[in-house]
Amino acid sequence: MEQMLVQNAVKKVQLLPAVNDEHGGVIIELEKPMDPNVFHNMLRSSLRQWKLQGKKGVWITLPIELVNLVETAVKEGFWYHHAEPHYLMLVYWIPKTENTIPENASHRVGIGAIVLNEKRELLVVQESSGKMKGTGIWKIPTGVVEEIDTEFLEVLAFSQMHKSFFGKSDLFFICMMRPLMFNLQKQDLEIEAAQWMSLEEYAAQPFVLKHGIMRYIKDLCFAKAGGSYPGFTPVPIKSCFGDPMSYLYFNGDGLVQETSAIHL
């Protein structure tokens, strides 16, 4: 009887627009301006309804224009999950069980590009900002690079550093790239200089010889120039569940081609 009374009371109050997610929860996407008091009543009624329905996690996508509703949601028990330039995501866990809402993204990704030409020369740059500024050290391009048109070939190696950037894990992928043009056009905002340099000259730099990851990058360069190191090749795959196209990276040399539908 009590449950029926609650359901009838909820029906008298308009609920927040929401769609079911794939994990037994709901997603609220607000777009139009709303008075905080109206939002408060609708949120409380919606939470009661979803509790009766056995829902679990509740996600609210709040556009930056609706920032006035944040305090109301937080007072109802919601907490910050993540933020993007144009919205804030708030979450709430309804049942009295262990909270299984996944945490926000725990890492950032960086890229290092090994670009070799037919003369065994490596594309190297000097940075105009950061720790490398003014050191005279030549290094491979990292981050978002626009110095030269290239074609991605392979992932050669990657490293991980825990709690590096605002407490996030840092993933750094070293990739093999094929140059599509050879006239260098550096990005003045971040790059002081760019040039093609022989592997021997690059490897002889004291910093490269002493710095841990730089030593391995040097070894990777020589190994790829000599054709003795196979990287992880991207293979396009498509899930049977209708997911968009993605890539699986692996070394296919050890696979039996007769039993595999994958062609490298």
Short mmCIF file of C-alpha atoms in Angstrom, two decimals:
data_model
loop_
_atom_site.label_atom_id
_atom_site.label_comp_id
_atom_site.label_asym_id
_atom_site.label_seq_id
_atom_site.Cartn_x
_atom_site.Cartn_y
_atom_site.Cartn_z
CA MET A 1 0.00 0.00 0.00
CA GLU A 2 2.77 2.43 0.96
CA GLN A 3 4.57 1.78 -2.32
CA MET A 4 1.38 2.49 -4.30
CA LEU A 5 0.91 5.80 -2.45
CA VAL A 6 4.48 6.82 -3.28
CA GLN A 7 3.98 5.91 -6.94
CA ASN A 8 0.77 7.94 -7.12
CA ALA A 9 2.46 10.93 -5.50
CA VAL A 10 5.34 10.74 -7.95
CA LYS A 11 2.98 10.67 -10.92
CA LYS A 12 1.58 14.05 -9.83
CA VAL A 13 5.01 15.65 -10.20
CA GLN A 14 6.72 15.90 -13.55
CA LEU A 15 9.88 13.80 -13.72
CA LEU A 16 13.18 14.81 -15.24
CA PRO A 17 13.79 13.67 -18.84
CA ALA A 18 16.01 10.61 -18.76
CA VAL A 19 16.99 7.54 -20.76
CA ASN A 20 18.09 4.14 -19.49
CA ASP A 21 21.77 3.27 -19.75
CA GLU A 22 23.18 -0.21 -20.39
CA HIS A 23 24.02 -0.88 -16.74
CA GLY A 24 20.72 -0.48 -14.92
CA GLY A 25 20.96 3.27 -14.45
CA VAL A 26 19.58 6.41 -16.05
CA ILE A 27 21.08 9.39 -17.86
CA ILE A 28 19.57 12.86 -17.47
CA GLU A 29 20.37 15.36 -20.20
CA LEU A 30 19.17 18.87 -19.43
CA GLU A 31 19.12 21.51 -22.15
CA LYS A 32 16.59 24.21 -21.27
CA PRO A 33 16.97 26.73 -18.42
CA MET A 34 15.22 25.67 -15.22
CA ASP A 35 14.42 27.29 -11.90
CA PRO A 36 16.47 25.63 -9.11
CA ASN A 37 13.34 25.07 -6.98
CA VAL A 38 11.51 23.38 -9.85
CA PHE A 39 14.61 21.29 -10.57
CA HIS A 40 14.85 20.34 -6.90
CA ASN A 41 11.27 19.01 -6.77
CA MET A 42 11.62 17.14 -10.06
CA LEU A 43 14.95 15.62 -9.01
CA ARG A 44 13.59 14.35 -5.70
CA SER A 45 10.52 12.86 -7.35
CA SER A 46 12.64 11.26 -10.07
CA LEU A 47 15.00 9.69 -7.54
CA ARG A 48 12.06 8.19 -5.63
CA GLN A 49 10.65 6.77 -8.86
CA TRP A 50 13.97 5.32 -9.99
CA LYS A 51 14.50 3.76 -6.57
CA LEU A 52 11.15 1.99 -6.87
CA GLN A 53 12.17 0.81 -10.34
CA GLY A 54 15.41 -0.65 -9.00
CA LYS A 55 17.67 1.75 -10.88
CA LYS A 56 21.30 2.10 -9.84
CA GLY A 57 23.50 4.91 -11.09
CA VAL A 58 22.10 8.31 -12.08
CA TRP A 59 24.08 10.56 -14.42
CA ILE A 60 23.26 14.25 -14.95
CA THR A 61 24.84 16.11 -17.87
CA LEU A 62 24.68 19.79 -16.94
CA PRO A 63 25.59 22.23 -19.74
CA ILE A 64 27.67 25.16 -18.61
CA GLU A 65 24.62 27.42 -19.13
CA LEU A 66 22.81 25.51 -16.31
CA VAL A 67 25.55 25.90 -13.70
CA ASN A 68 22.94 27.36 -11.35
CA LEU A 69 21.59 23.82 -10.78
CA VAL A 70 24.87 22.34 -9.51
CA GLU A 71 24.39 23.31 -5.86
CA THR A 72 20.88 21.82 -5.81
CA ALA A 73 22.10 18.50 -7.18
CA VAL A 74 25.06 18.35 -4.79
CA LYS A 75 22.79 18.94 -1.80
CA GLU A 76 20.73 15.93 -2.92
CA GLY A 77 23.82 13.74 -2.74
CA PHE A 78 25.25 14.02 -6.26
CA TRP A 79 28.99 14.40 -6.71
CA TYR A 80 31.29 15.56 -9.51
CA HIS A 81 32.37 12.85 -11.92
CA HIS A 82 34.13 14.82 -14.67
CA ALA A 83 33.98 18.07 -16.60
CA GLU A 84 34.49 19.08 -20.21
CA PRO A 85 34.64 22.60 -21.67
CA HIS A 86 30.87 22.74 -22.19
CA TYR A 87 29.36 20.53 -19.49
CA LEU A 88 29.73 19.07 -16.00
CA MET A 89 28.84 15.44 -15.24
CA LEU A 90 27.27 14.66 -11.85
CA VAL A 91 26.53 11.16 -10.54
CA TYR A 92 24.48 9.51 -7.80
CA TRP A 93 24.25 5.92 -6.56
CA ILE A 94 20.75 4.85 -5.48
CA PRO A 95 20.89 1.34 -3.90
CA LYS A 96 22.47 0.58 -0.53
CA THR A 97 25.08 -1.62 -2.17
CA GLU A 98 28.66 -1.11 -3.25
CA ASN A 99 28.96 1.78 -5.69
CA THR A 100 30.07 0.45 -9.10
CA ILE A 101 30.05 3.73 -11.04
CA PRO A 102 33.38 3.81 -12.93
CA GLU A 103 35.80 6.55 -12.01
CA ASN A 104 36.72 9.34 -14.37
CA ALA A 105 39.44 8.72 -16.96
CA SER A 106 42.61 7.91 -15.04
CA HIS A 107 45.28 8.78 -17.61
CA ARG A 108 46.48 11.10 -20.31
CA VAL A 109 48.21 9.98 -23.51
CA GLY A 110 51.33 11.36 -25.17
CA ILE A 111 52.97 10.43 -28.47
CA GLY A 112 56.61 10.32 -29.55
CA ALA A 113 57.23 10.06 -33.33
CA ILE A 114 60.19 8.25 -34.83
CA VAL A 115 60.36 9.52 -38.41
CA LEU A 116 63.21 8.08 -40.51
CA ASN A 117 64.01 8.86 -44.13
CA GLU A 118 65.85 6.69 -46.67
CA LYS A 119 69.20 8.24 -45.70
CA ARG A 120 68.97 6.85 -42.13
CA GLU A 121 68.25 10.37 -40.92
CA LEU A 122 65.90 11.06 -38.02
CA LEU A 123 63.49 13.99 -37.76
CA VAL A 124 64.51 15.91 -34.62
CA VAL A 125 63.35 19.14 -33.01
CA GLN A 126 64.37 21.64 -30.35
CA GLU A 127 61.50 22.86 -28.18
CA SER A 128 60.78 26.53 -27.52
CA SER A 129 58.95 25.90 -24.23
CA GLY A 130 59.02 23.54 -21.27
CA LYS A 131 62.00 21.86 -19.62
CA MET A 132 63.87 21.43 -22.91
CA LYS A 133 63.79 25.12 -23.84
CA GLY A 134 67.24 26.60 -24.34
CA THR A 135 69.11 23.33 -23.68
CA GLY A 136 70.19 22.77 -27.28
CA ILE A 137 69.00 19.15 -27.07
CA TRP A 138 67.66 17.56 -30.24
CA LYS A 139 64.80 15.14 -29.59
CA ILE A 140 62.10 13.31 -31.48
CA PRO A 141 58.79 15.23 -31.90
CA THR A 142 56.30 14.59 -29.12
CA GLY A 143 52.73 15.63 -28.38
CA VAL A 144 50.67 17.13 -31.22
CA VAL A 145 53.13 17.51 -34.09
CA GLU A 146 52.65 19.51 -37.29
CA GLU A 147 56.25 19.80 -38.51
CA ILE A 148 55.93 17.24 -41.31
CA ASP A 149 53.28 15.19 -43.08
CA THR A 150 53.62 11.55 -42.03
CA GLU A 151 51.86 8.21 -42.26
CA PHE A 152 51.41 6.11 -39.12
CA LEU A 153 53.08 2.70 -39.36
CA GLU A 154 53.52 1.01 -35.98
CA VAL A 155 53.50 1.34 -32.22
CA LEU A 156 57.04 0.47 -31.18
CA ALA A 157 56.83 0.76 -27.39
CA PHE A 158 55.02 2.59 -24.61
CA SER A 159 55.69 3.67 -21.05
CA GLN A 160 53.51 4.42 -18.03
CA MET A 161 54.07 6.78 -15.11
CA HIS A 162 51.61 6.76 -12.21
CA LYS A 163 50.17 9.98 -10.74
CA SER A 164 52.07 12.25 -13.09
CA PHE A 165 49.64 14.96 -14.27
CA PHE A 166 47.01 16.16 -11.73
CA GLY A 167 47.20 12.71 -10.17
CA LYS A 168 46.58 10.95 -13.49
CA SER A 169 48.59 8.11 -14.98
CA ASP A 170 50.73 9.18 -17.95
CA LEU A 171 50.89 6.87 -21.01
CA PHE A 172 53.55 7.63 -23.61
CA PHE A 173 53.50 5.78 -26.96
CA ILE A 174 56.51 5.70 -29.25
CA CYS A 175 55.32 5.33 -32.85
CA MET A 176 57.01 4.70 -36.18
CA MET A 177 55.99 7.18 -38.87
CA ARG A 178 56.73 7.36 -42.61
CA PRO A 179 57.49 10.86 -43.98
CA LEU A 180 55.26 11.97 -46.85
CA MET A 181 57.18 15.17 -47.49
CA PHE A 182 60.70 16.29 -46.64
CA ASN A 183 60.52 20.09 -46.59
CA LEU A 184 60.23 20.91 -42.89
CA GLN A 185 57.69 23.51 -41.77
CA LYS A 186 58.02 23.84 -38.01
CA GLN A 187 55.33 25.07 -35.63
CA ASP A 188 56.83 28.29 -34.27
CA LEU A 189 54.67 28.32 -31.13
CA GLU A 190 56.27 25.17 -29.67
CA ILE A 191 59.26 24.33 -31.88
CA GLU A 192 62.49 26.35 -31.90
CA ALA A 193 64.16 24.35 -34.70
CA ALA A 194 63.64 21.19 -36.76
CA GLN A 195 65.95 19.23 -39.01
CA TRP A 196 66.97 15.83 -40.35
CA MET A 197 69.88 14.39 -38.36
CA SER A 198 71.93 11.24 -38.83
CA LEU A 199 71.23 8.50 -36.29
CA GLU A 200 74.85 8.53 -35.22
CA GLU A 201 74.82 12.27 -34.46
CA TYR A 202 71.52 12.01 -32.59
CA ALA A 203 72.75 9.06 -30.53
CA ALA A 204 75.98 10.83 -29.58
CA GLN A 205 74.23 13.57 -27.60
CA PRO A 206 75.17 13.30 -23.90
CA PHE A 207 71.54 13.68 -22.84
CA VAL A 208 70.48 10.77 -25.04
CA LEU A 209 73.25 8.60 -23.60
CA LYS A 210 72.30 9.37 -19.98
CA HIS A 211 68.49 9.65 -19.99
CA GLY A 212 66.72 6.29 -19.55
CA ILE A 213 63.90 6.55 -22.09
CA MET A 214 66.10 8.44 -24.56
CA ARG A 215 68.58 5.56 -24.60
CA TYR A 216 65.81 3.14 -25.53
CA ILE A 217 64.47 5.50 -28.20
CA LYS A 218 67.99 5.58 -29.65
CA ASP A 219 68.10 1.77 -29.66
CA LEU A 220 64.66 1.61 -31.31
CA CYS A 221 65.82 3.98 -34.04
CA PHE A 222 68.85 1.86 -34.88
CA ALA A 223 66.82 -1.36 -34.70
CA LYS A 224 64.16 -0.04 -37.08
CA ALA A 225 66.78 1.36 -39.47
CA GLY A 226 68.36 -2.10 -39.54
CA GLY A 227 65.02 -3.90 -39.94
CA SER A 228 65.51 -6.01 -36.83
CA TYR A 229 62.63 -4.82 -34.63
CA PRO A 230 58.97 -5.60 -35.49
CA GLY A 231 56.48 -3.22 -33.93
CA PHE A 232 52.78 -3.53 -33.20
CA THR A 233 50.81 -3.14 -36.43
CA PRO A 234 47.28 -1.66 -36.40
CA VAL A 235 44.68 -4.13 -37.63
CA PRO A 236 41.14 -2.78 -38.28
CA ILE A 237 38.44 -4.70 -36.42
CA LYS A 238 34.69 -4.35 -36.09
CA SER A 239 32.69 -5.80 -33.22
CA CYS A 240 29.70 -8.03 -33.90
CA PHE A 241 27.68 -5.82 -31.53
CA GLY A 242 27.59 -2.88 -33.93
CA ASP A 243 30.41 -0.89 -32.35
CA PRO A 244 32.31 1.52 -34.62
CA MET A 245 35.53 0.45 -36.33
CA SER A 246 38.57 0.24 -34.07
CA TYR A 247 42.13 -1.07 -34.23
CA LEU A 248 43.94 -3.92 -32.52
CA TYR A 249 47.70 -3.43 -32.21
CA PHE A 250 49.95 -6.50 -32.11
CA ASN A 251 52.92 -8.22 -33.69
CA GLY A 252 51.55 -10.66 -36.27
CA ASP A 253 54.81 -12.43 -37.12
CA GLY A 254 54.02 -15.29 -34.76
CA LEU A 255 50.48 -15.89 -36.01
CA VAL A 256 49.60 -18.80 -38.29
CA GLN A 257 48.27 -16.99 -41.35
CA GLU A 258 46.32 -20.02 -42.62
CA THR A 259 44.08 -19.97 -39.54
CA SER A 260 43.77 -16.23 -39.23
CA ALA A 261 41.44 -13.90 -41.07
CA ILE A 262 43.76 -11.00 -40.28
CA HIS A 263 46.03 -9.73 -43.04
CA LEU A 264 48.90 -7.52 -42.04
#
